[in-house]
Short mmCIF file of C-alpha atoms in Angstrom, two decimals:
data_model
loop_
_atom_site.label_atom_id
_atom_site.label_comp_id
_atom_site.label_asym_id
_atom_site.label_seq_id
_atom_site.Cartn_x
_atom_site.Cartn_y
_atom_site.Cartn_z
CA UNK I 1 -102.62 -9.02 -70.19
CA UNK I 2 -99.33 -7.47 -70.45
CA UNK I 3 -96.96 -10.40 -71.89
CA UNK I 4 -94.78 -9.24 -68.49
CA UNK I 5 -91.47 -8.95 -71.02
CA UNK I 6 -89.18 -5.52 -70.98
CA UNK I 7 -90.75 -2.18 -69.79
CA UNK I 8 -93.77 -3.73 -69.72
CA UNK I 9 -93.31 -6.15 -67.06
CA UNK I 10 -91.82 -3.52 -64.56
CA UNK I 11 -95.02 -2.04 -65.38
CA UNK I 12 -97.21 -4.62 -64.81
CA UNK I 13 -96.05 -5.16 -61.57
CA UNK I 14 -95.99 -1.76 -60.01
CA UNK I 15 -100.19 -1.63 -61.52
CA UNK I 16 -100.70 -4.39 -59.39
CA UNK I 17 -98.82 -2.93 -56.14
CA UNK I 18 -100.27 0.35 -57.25
CA UNK I 19 -103.66 -1.27 -57.21
CA UNK I 20 -103.37 -3.32 -53.63
CA UNK I 21 -102.40 -0.26 -52.27
CA UNK I 22 -105.59 1.86 -53.38
CA UNK I 23 -108.05 -1.04 -52.37
CA UNK I 24 -106.76 -1.50 -49.20
CA UNK I 25 -107.40 2.51 -47.76
CA UNK I 26 -104.07 2.40 -46.34
CA UNK I 27 -101.44 5.34 -46.46
CA UNK I 28 -97.74 5.27 -47.80
CA UNK I 29 -96.96 6.31 -44.12
CA UNK I 30 -99.00 3.70 -42.19
CA UNK I 31 -97.47 0.86 -44.52
CA UNK I 32 -93.56 1.36 -44.64
CA UNK I 33 -94.37 1.84 -40.32
CA UNK I 34 -95.60 -1.60 -40.51
CA UNK I 35 -93.58 -3.04 -42.98
CA UNK I 36 -90.06 -1.00 -41.02
CA UNK I 37 -88.99 0.91 -44.56
CA UNK I 38 -89.58 4.57 -46.17
CA UNK I 39 -92.68 6.04 -47.52
CA UNK I 40 -89.92 7.21 -50.28
CA UNK I 41 -88.79 3.32 -51.29
CA UNK I 42 -92.99 2.12 -51.02
CA UNK I 43 -93.59 5.72 -54.00
CA UNK I 44 -90.37 3.78 -56.29
CA UNK I 45 -91.96 0.11 -55.55
CA UNK I 46 -95.93 1.20 -57.33
CA UNK I 47 -94.49 3.82 -59.88
CA UNK I 48 -92.32 2.17 -61.07
CA UNK I 49 -88.87 3.45 -61.18
CA UNK I 50 -87.55 0.75 -58.37
CA UNK I 51 -88.00 -3.32 -58.15
CA UNK I 52 -87.44 -5.53 -54.65
CA UNK I 53 -84.70 -6.73 -54.85
CA UNK I 54 -86.40 -9.88 -52.87
CA UNK I 55 -89.71 -10.51 -53.77
CA UNK I 56 -90.37 -11.30 -50.06
CA UNK I 57 -90.65 -6.48 -49.57
CA UNK I 58 -92.91 -6.98 -52.34
CA UNK I 59 -94.97 -10.12 -50.77
CA UNK I 60 -95.53 -8.41 -47.11
CA UNK I 61 -96.45 -5.16 -48.19
CA UNK I 62 -99.65 -7.48 -50.33
CA UNK I 63 -99.93 -8.96 -47.56
CA UNK I 64 -101.10 -6.12 -45.69
CA UNK I 65 -102.87 -4.55 -48.46
CA UNK I 66 -104.98 -8.28 -48.10
CA UNK I 67 -103.63 -9.69 -51.36
CA UNK I 68 -105.50 -13.09 -52.40
CA UNK I 69 -104.18 -16.01 -52.98
CA UNK I 70 -104.43 -15.11 -56.50
CA UNK I 71 -103.34 -11.84 -56.19
CA UNK I 72 -100.41 -13.07 -54.50
CA UNK I 73 -99.06 -15.52 -57.35
CA UNK I 74 -99.97 -12.92 -60.22
CA UNK I 75 -97.41 -10.26 -58.47
CA UNK I 76 -95.20 -13.31 -58.36
CA UNK I 77 -95.16 -14.09 -61.16
CA UNK I 78 -95.18 -10.36 -62.85
CA UNK I 79 -91.82 -9.52 -60.22
CA UNK I 80 -90.17 -12.34 -61.87
CA UNK I 81 -89.88 -11.19 -65.21
CA UNK I 82 -89.59 -8.06 -64.58
CA UNK I 83 -86.53 -8.83 -62.62
CA UNK I 84 -85.36 -10.81 -65.36
CA UNK I 85 -86.26 -7.92 -68.09
CA UNK I 86 -83.65 -6.05 -66.00
CA UNK I 87 -81.52 -8.35 -65.80
CA UNK I 88 -80.53 -8.18 -69.66
CA UNK I 89 -80.81 -4.68 -69.75
CA UNK I 90 -78.19 -4.45 -66.83
CA UNK I 91 -76.36 -7.09 -69.38
CA UNK I 92 -76.54 -4.87 -72.99
CA UNK I 93 -75.64 -1.64 -70.77
CA UNK I 94 -72.27 -3.32 -69.29
CA UNK I 95 -69.73 -2.64 -72.38
CA UNK I 96 -70.23 0.96 -71.68
CA UNK I 97 -71.18 0.90 -68.00
CA UNK I 98 -68.97 1.98 -65.22
CA UNK I 99 -67.93 1.07 -62.10
CA UNK I 100 -71.19 -0.14 -60.12
CA UNK I 101 -72.13 3.02 -57.91
CA UNK I 102 -72.91 1.49 -54.05
CA UNK I 103 -74.81 3.80 -51.90
CA UNK I 104 -77.21 3.35 -49.20
CA UNK I 105 -81.05 3.82 -49.26
CA UNK I 106 -82.50 6.23 -47.51
CA UNK I 107 -83.88 3.26 -44.83
CA UNK I 108 -83.30 3.00 -40.51
CA UNK I 109 -80.02 1.48 -40.69
CA UNK I 110 -81.32 -2.19 -38.70
CA UNK I 111 -84.15 -2.25 -41.30
CA UNK I 112 -83.68 -1.34 -45.10
CA UNK I 113 -84.21 -2.78 -47.20
CA UNK I 114 -82.88 -3.47 -50.12
CA UNK I 115 -84.16 -1.55 -53.25
CA UNK I 116 -82.80 -2.04 -57.73
CA UNK I 117 -83.30 1.10 -59.16
CA UNK I 118 -84.77 0.43 -62.52
CA UNK I 119 -83.29 2.82 -65.18
CA UNK I 120 -83.93 3.17 -68.45
CA UNK I 121 -82.29 1.20 -71.25
CA UNK I 122 -82.28 4.08 -73.81
CA UNK I 123 -81.04 7.65 -71.50
CA UNK I 124 -80.70 10.67 -72.97
CA UNK I 125 -77.82 11.64 -74.15
CA UNK I 126 -77.12 14.38 -71.82
CA UNK I 127 -77.37 11.50 -69.14
CA UNK I 128 -74.87 8.98 -68.58
CA UNK I 129 -75.64 5.48 -68.13
CA UNK I 130 -75.43 4.10 -64.82
CA UNK I 131 -76.32 1.42 -63.13
CA UNK I 132 -76.92 2.42 -59.59
CA UNK I 133 -77.68 -0.50 -56.58
CA UNK I 134 -79.00 0.51 -53.66
CA UNK I 135 -78.24 -1.75 -51.17
CA UNK I 136 -79.21 -1.88 -47.31
CA UNK I 137 -76.39 -1.39 -44.56
CA UNK I 138 -76.71 -4.76 -43.49
CA UNK I 139 -75.59 -6.35 -46.92
CA UNK I 140 -72.83 -3.91 -46.55
CA UNK I 141 -71.85 -4.65 -43.21
CA UNK I 142 -71.98 -8.69 -44.10
CA UNK I 143 -68.94 -8.51 -46.74
CA UNK I 144 -66.91 -8.23 -43.87
CA UNK I 145 -68.64 -10.18 -41.36
CA UNK I 146 -66.69 -12.27 -38.61
CA UNK I 147 -67.94 -15.88 -38.71
CA UNK I 148 -68.61 -16.04 -34.51
CA UNK I 149 -67.44 -19.79 -33.13
CA UNK I 150 -68.87 -19.66 -29.78
CA UNK I 151 -71.86 -16.77 -29.10
CA UNK I 152 -73.56 -15.89 -32.11
CA UNK I 153 -75.45 -12.78 -31.03
CA UNK I 154 -77.58 -10.00 -32.61
CA UNK I 155 -79.07 -9.65 -35.94
CA UNK I 156 -81.22 -6.58 -37.05
CA UNK I 157 -80.32 -4.34 -34.22
CA UNK I 158 -82.12 -3.76 -30.94
CA UNK I 159 -80.93 -4.84 -27.66
CA UNK I 160 -78.13 -6.06 -25.68
CA UNK I 161 -75.03 -4.73 -26.20
CA UNK I 162 -72.91 -4.56 -29.78
CA UNK I 163 -76.63 -6.82 -30.70
CA UNK I 164 -75.38 -5.70 -34.23
CA UNK I 165 -72.14 -6.53 -34.75
CA UNK I 166 -71.45 -9.76 -34.47
CA UNK I 167 -74.22 -11.35 -37.21
CA UNK I 168 -73.27 -15.34 -37.96
CA UNK I 169 -72.85 -15.84 -41.47
CA UNK I 170 -74.89 -18.88 -43.84
CA UNK I 171 -74.95 -20.02 -47.08
CA UNK I 172 -77.95 -18.51 -48.96
CA UNK I 173 -80.41 -21.01 -49.48
CA UNK I 174 -82.06 -21.01 -52.91
CA UNK I 175 -80.73 -23.50 -54.57
CA UNK I 176 -82.19 -26.53 -56.54
CA UNK I 177 -80.52 -30.00 -57.30
CA UNK I 178 -80.57 -33.42 -59.53
CA UNK I 179 -81.68 -36.26 -58.91
CA UNK I 180 -79.31 -39.20 -58.33
CA UNK I 181 -80.07 -42.71 -56.86
CA UNK I 182 -81.91 -43.14 -53.92
CA UNK I 183 -79.97 -43.38 -50.40
CA UNK I 184 -80.71 -45.06 -47.56
CA UNK I 185 -81.87 -42.33 -44.88
CA UNK I 186 -79.35 -41.08 -42.65
CA UNK I 187 -79.79 -41.03 -38.96
CA UNK I 188 -80.51 -38.03 -36.83
CA UNK I 189 -78.24 -37.40 -34.87
CA UNK I 190 -79.10 -38.20 -30.81
CA UNK I 191 -81.24 -35.04 -29.53
CA UNK I 192 -81.12 -34.19 -25.93
CA UNK I 193 -83.71 -35.21 -23.10
CA UNK I 194 -82.96 -32.70 -21.19
CA UNK I 195 -84.92 -29.34 -21.53
CA UNK I 196 -83.12 -26.48 -23.45
CA UNK I 197 -84.08 -23.55 -21.25
CA UNK I 198 -81.30 -24.73 -19.03
CA UNK I 199 -79.04 -23.27 -21.59
CA UNK I 200 -76.41 -25.95 -23.13
CA UNK I 201 -73.39 -24.57 -23.99
CA UNK I 202 -72.65 -23.18 -28.19
CA UNK I 203 -71.89 -25.50 -30.49
CA UNK I 204 -67.80 -25.24 -30.84
CA UNK I 205 -68.37 -26.05 -35.08
CA UNK I 206 -68.23 -23.19 -37.21
CA UNK I 207 -70.99 -21.73 -38.65
CA UNK I 208 -71.09 -21.64 -42.90
CA UNK I 209 -69.68 -19.90 -44.62
CA UNK I 210 -71.93 -17.24 -46.08
CA UNK I 211 -70.61 -18.24 -49.94
CA UNK I 212 -73.45 -19.49 -51.43
CA UNK I 213 -72.72 -23.15 -53.48
CA UNK I 214 -73.04 -23.00 -57.02
CA UNK I 215 -76.63 -23.83 -58.34
CA UNK I 216 -76.05 -27.22 -59.72
CA UNK I 217 -77.90 -27.52 -63.36
CA UNK I 218 -81.49 -30.09 -62.81
CA UNK I 219 -80.60 -32.91 -64.76
CA UNK I 220 -83.15 -35.17 -66.70
CA UNK I 221 -82.86 -38.80 -68.08
CA UNK I 222 -81.37 -37.83 -71.31
CA UNK I 223 -78.35 -36.22 -71.84
CA UNK I 224 -78.75 -32.38 -71.44
CA UNK I 225 -79.78 -30.53 -69.83
CA UNK I 226 -83.51 -30.22 -67.81
CA UNK I 227 -84.85 -27.32 -69.88
CA UNK I 228 -86.01 -25.73 -66.61
CA UNK I 229 -84.81 -23.87 -63.65
CA UNK I 230 -86.51 -24.37 -59.78
CA UNK I 231 -85.55 -21.39 -56.57
CA UNK I 232 -86.71 -21.97 -53.17
CA UNK I 233 -87.67 -20.11 -50.33
CA UNK I 234 -87.29 -22.57 -47.42
CA UNK I 235 -88.93 -19.96 -44.58
CA UNK I 236 -92.66 -18.43 -45.84
CA UNK I 237 -93.93 -15.79 -44.02
CA UNK I 238 -97.89 -16.28 -44.22
CA UNK I 239 -97.09 -13.35 -41.90
CA UNK I 240 -93.65 -12.92 -38.69
CA UNK I 241 -96.14 -14.51 -36.35
CA UNK I 242 -95.99 -17.35 -38.44
CA UNK I 243 -93.06 -19.43 -38.00
CA UNK I 244 -91.25 -20.49 -35.21
CA UNK I 245 -87.79 -22.18 -35.29
CA UNK I 246 -86.22 -24.60 -32.43
CA UNK I 247 -82.95 -23.46 -31.52
CA UNK I 248 -80.87 -25.78 -29.25
CA UNK I 249 -79.37 -22.19 -26.73
CA UNK I 250 -81.28 -20.37 -24.34
CA UNK I 251 -82.91 -16.74 -25.15
CA UNK I 252 -79.60 -15.26 -23.64
CA UNK I 253 -77.22 -16.61 -26.53
CA UNK I 254 -79.81 -15.62 -29.16
CA UNK I 255 -80.11 -12.68 -31.05
CA UNK I 256 -83.54 -10.73 -32.77
CA UNK I 257 -85.81 -12.48 -35.21
CA UNK I 258 -84.48 -12.23 -38.39
CA UNK I 259 -87.12 -11.34 -41.24
CA UNK I 260 -88.20 -13.34 -44.05
CA UNK I 261 -85.36 -12.52 -46.44
CA UNK I 262 -82.77 -13.26 -43.63
CA UNK I 263 -84.14 -16.21 -42.00
CA UNK I 264 -81.82 -18.81 -43.77
CA UNK I 265 -78.62 -17.32 -42.17
CA UNK I 266 -80.39 -16.62 -39.24
CA UNK I 267 -81.61 -19.94 -39.10
CA UNK I 268 -78.13 -21.21 -40.51
CA UNK I 269 -76.31 -19.09 -37.16
CA UNK I 270 -78.24 -20.83 -34.33
CA UNK I 271 -78.92 -24.33 -36.33
CA UNK I 272 -82.51 -23.12 -36.19
CA UNK I 273 -84.72 -26.03 -36.93
CA UNK I 274 -88.96 -25.05 -38.36
CA UNK I 275 -90.88 -26.09 -35.50
CA UNK I 276 -94.41 -27.88 -35.96
CA UNK I 277 -94.64 -25.77 -39.41
CA UNK I 278 -91.94 -24.91 -42.70
CA UNK I 279 -93.65 -23.19 -45.87
CA UNK I 280 -91.73 -24.15 -49.33
CA UNK I 281 -91.96 -21.48 -52.09
CA UNK I 282 -91.42 -22.82 -55.06
CA UNK I 283 -90.77 -21.05 -58.45
CA UNK I 284 -91.04 -23.05 -61.68
CA UNK I 285 -89.29 -21.27 -64.41
CA UNK I 286 -88.80 -22.99 -68.58
CA UNK I 287 -85.58 -21.66 -69.79
CA UNK I 288 -85.96 -22.34 -73.15
CA UNK I 289 -88.85 -21.28 -76.13
CA UNK I 290 -90.68 -24.97 -75.44
CA UNK I 291 -93.29 -25.26 -73.18
CA UNK I 292 -92.90 -27.88 -70.27
CA UNK I 293 -95.45 -29.48 -69.11
CA UNK I 294 -94.70 -30.00 -64.93
CA UNK I 295 -96.09 -33.35 -64.18
CA UNK I 296 -96.17 -34.09 -60.58
CA UNK I 297 -94.34 -33.28 -57.35
CA UNK I 298 -93.65 -34.86 -54.87
CA UNK I 299 -92.43 -36.12 -50.95
CA UNK I 300 -89.16 -37.60 -49.98
CA UNK I 301 -89.09 -38.73 -46.52
CA UNK I 302 -84.44 -39.23 -45.52
CA UNK I 303 -84.91 -39.16 -41.44
CA UNK I 304 -87.27 -39.68 -39.02
CA UNK I 305 -86.22 -39.44 -35.85
CA UNK I 306 -88.16 -38.11 -31.98
CA UNK I 307 -88.99 -34.92 -31.64
CA UNK I 308 -86.12 -32.34 -31.06
CA UNK I 309 -86.37 -31.16 -27.15
CA UNK I 310 -84.86 -27.21 -27.48
CA UNK I 311 -86.82 -24.23 -26.96
CA UNK I 312 -89.06 -22.77 -29.73
CA UNK I 313 -88.48 -18.58 -30.73
CA UNK I 314 -90.91 -16.85 -32.81
CA UNK I 315 -89.86 -14.32 -35.07
CA UNK I 316 -92.90 -11.82 -34.42
CA UNK I 317 -96.07 -10.89 -31.57
CA UNK I 318 -99.14 -8.91 -32.58
CA UNK I 319 -99.65 -10.15 -36.47
CA UNK I 320 -103.64 -10.48 -37.45
CA UNK I 321 -104.57 -13.25 -39.38
CA UNK I 322 -102.96 -14.06 -42.90
CA UNK I 323 -103.65 -15.53 -46.00
CA UNK I 324 -104.93 -19.47 -46.18
CA UNK I 325 -102.97 -19.21 -49.76
CA UNK I 326 -103.39 -21.92 -52.32
CA UNK I 327 -100.95 -24.64 -51.19
CA UNK I 328 -99.52 -28.48 -51.20
CA UNK I 329 -99.47 -29.55 -47.98
CA UNK I 330 -97.38 -32.14 -46.38
CA UNK I 331 -98.83 -34.06 -43.34
CA UNK I 332 -94.82 -35.24 -42.22
CA UNK I 333 -96.37 -38.04 -39.54
CA UNK I 334 -97.86 -40.38 -41.90
CA UNK I 335 -95.93 -43.26 -41.98
CA UNK I 336 -95.68 -42.54 -45.86
CA UNK I 337 -96.80 -38.92 -46.60
CA UNK I 338 -97.02 -37.62 -49.83
CA UNK I 339 -98.42 -34.08 -51.05
CA UNK I 340 -101.72 -33.39 -51.17
CA UNK I 341 -103.83 -30.39 -52.91
CA UNK I 342 -104.89 -27.40 -49.93
CA UNK I 343 -107.12 -24.02 -50.23
CA UNK I 344 -108.32 -24.70 -53.33
CA UNK I 345 -105.00 -25.25 -54.72
CA UNK I 346 -105.22 -26.78 -58.62
CA UNK I 347 -103.63 -30.71 -58.92
CA UNK I 348 -100.67 -30.97 -61.04
CA UNK I 349 -99.99 -31.14 -63.94
CA UNK I 350 -98.84 -27.77 -64.76
CA UNK I 351 -97.05 -25.48 -67.74
CA UNK I 352 -94.52 -23.64 -67.46
CA UNK I 353 -92.26 -21.13 -70.04
CA UNK I 354 -89.76 -19.28 -70.01
CA UNK I 355 -92.44 -15.79 -70.32
CA UNK I 356 -95.06 -18.53 -67.98
CA UNK I 357 -93.28 -19.25 -64.53
CA UNK I 358 -95.59 -20.77 -61.92
CA UNK I 359 -94.78 -20.36 -58.06
CA UNK I 360 -96.21 -23.09 -55.88
CA UNK I 361 -96.03 -22.90 -52.07
CA UNK I 362 -95.64 -26.26 -50.10
CA UNK I 363 -95.98 -25.89 -46.64
CA UNK I 364 -95.00 -29.47 -44.50
CA UNK I 365 -96.16 -29.91 -40.77
CA UNK I 366 -95.62 -32.66 -37.90
CA UNK I 367 -96.30 -32.55 -34.38
CA UNK I 368 -95.12 -35.73 -32.94
CA UNK I 369 -90.90 -36.49 -34.93
CA UNK I 370 -88.06 -34.86 -35.73
CA UNK I 371 -87.84 -34.68 -40.31
CA UNK I 372 -85.99 -34.26 -42.85
CA UNK I 373 -87.26 -34.54 -46.19
CA UNK I 374 -86.83 -32.84 -49.70
CA UNK I 375 -89.25 -33.07 -52.75
CA UNK I 376 -88.98 -34.00 -56.64
CA UNK I 377 -90.34 -32.57 -59.22
CA UNK I 378 -91.31 -35.03 -62.55
CA UNK I 379 -91.56 -32.93 -65.64
CA UNK I 380 -91.89 -33.53 -69.52
CA UNK I 381 -90.87 -31.54 -72.71
CA UNK I 382 -91.37 -32.89 -76.10
CA UNK I 383 -89.77 -36.27 -76.95
CA UNK I 384 -87.45 -35.30 -73.81
CA UNK I 385 -88.51 -36.45 -69.64
CA UNK I 386 -87.24 -36.06 -66.32
CA UNK I 387 -87.18 -35.23 -62.99
CA UNK I 388 -85.08 -32.93 -60.45
CA UNK I 389 -84.86 -32.70 -56.61
CA UNK I 390 -85.43 -29.69 -54.34
CA UNK I 391 -83.80 -29.46 -51.18
CA UNK I 392 -82.61 -26.06 -49.30
CA UNK I 393 -78.96 -25.77 -49.96
CA UNK I 394 -77.55 -28.98 -51.42
CA UNK I 395 -78.98 -30.91 -47.78
CA UNK I 396 -82.83 -31.41 -46.68
CA UNK I 397 -85.68 -29.31 -45.35
CA UNK I 398 -85.83 -30.28 -41.15
CA UNK I 399 -88.77 -30.42 -39.89
CA UNK I 400 -89.38 -31.24 -36.02
CA UNK I 401 -92.27 -31.07 -33.52
CA UNK I 402 -93.00 -28.07 -31.26
CA UNK I 403 -93.85 -31.12 -27.95
CA UNK I 404 -94.69 -28.71 -25.08
CA UNK I 405 -91.05 -26.60 -25.43
CA UNK I 406 -90.51 -23.66 -23.55
CA UNK I 407 -91.30 -20.75 -25.91
CA UNK I 408 -89.88 -17.26 -26.23
CA UNK I 409 -91.16 -14.04 -27.93
CA UNK I 410 -89.17 -11.04 -28.89
CA UNK I 411 -92.27 -7.73 -28.25
CA UNK I 412 -92.06 -4.99 -30.75
CA UNK I 413 -89.89 -2.28 -29.48
CA UNK I 414 -88.27 -4.49 -27.03
CA UNK I 415 -84.68 -5.27 -26.56
CA UNK I 416 -85.10 -9.37 -25.56
CA UNK I 417 -86.63 -12.73 -25.35
CA UNK I 418 -89.26 -12.34 -23.13
CA UNK I 419 -90.75 -16.35 -21.88
CA UNK I 420 -94.00 -16.73 -23.65
CA UNK I 421 -96.73 -17.52 -21.36
CA UNK I 422 -97.57 -21.19 -20.60
CA UNK I 423 -94.59 -21.52 -22.66
#
């Protein structure tokens, strides 16, 4: 197997995607239509001339091609290494690189995928060195996004007046934090007793800033930084229909559903909370030459209360069955929740290094409570050991039961939320 470093990393990633596509029997046109992207973008992914800016794009491609849980993990590992290699090449070219060139990919404006072109580290002499960064029209618009105070509407276009013009911004949620002295659980705010279906007045609080806080360096039991990093995806879609959010607003006040890459911003803009279940992906990678042993993963409940009396909004409709991926499971309704293995997942310990990361999927669920929780990861390397706290951008993850709440779907091609039958 290729070592996943340098150009080999990009080639391995492209090879895995191409094999999945060939095995599926689906054409580029069919895949592009289902993924709301262009055939040329998928061609570039599969021939190694472009690398997705976020893994979520490749994961949706792989799931449509019926990738196995093992193949998803291997694909994620190869993307991490290819992305790291691309970053190193960019740093090496930096002294000779002119101002970055920005343009919009050849995708529909509402569904444009961020794409990073793979540029050769040693271009031919007549060819000017450059790094072409292709960003979606949506990402460009976010630079000038206005913080909407009263009624955030529109997310990704479609339906309603100017639904794409007032996107609420929020902090990007991919961070890890260091462990501090445990604190007493904070009390949950009082939840409304009336049904949210009555369209309560929107909050006057200002949405979170679109500028993400710097990621703190994980700390250990000694004075040095931890020899590992943890990347967090707080809302993993097994398929678009798998993710539901509870929102304390009526359907007229909630914009269209968000794809996975926009879920953190969408959730922050509407004060949304995962409904019933929340799947989190953790990418753990060493930072140096030494191997790091991951000893165990633990859950900590910081607050628990009555389930939220809010409306349930689905992020997709008409989906097929998802892949039963290997993961770790948390029953948040237990008196003292613990992490258990699920779907054939191997339990800890694991080993990681700079060239050999691991990806863990953690699924937390509740049927009776509103729960705030975070994770801790114990590690050792040589004579050092420590613990890393993992949360959602500096705040606990939050998952609330959906107890007979009104439910809404957003039909494909539609322009408004439709009340779910029986919801």
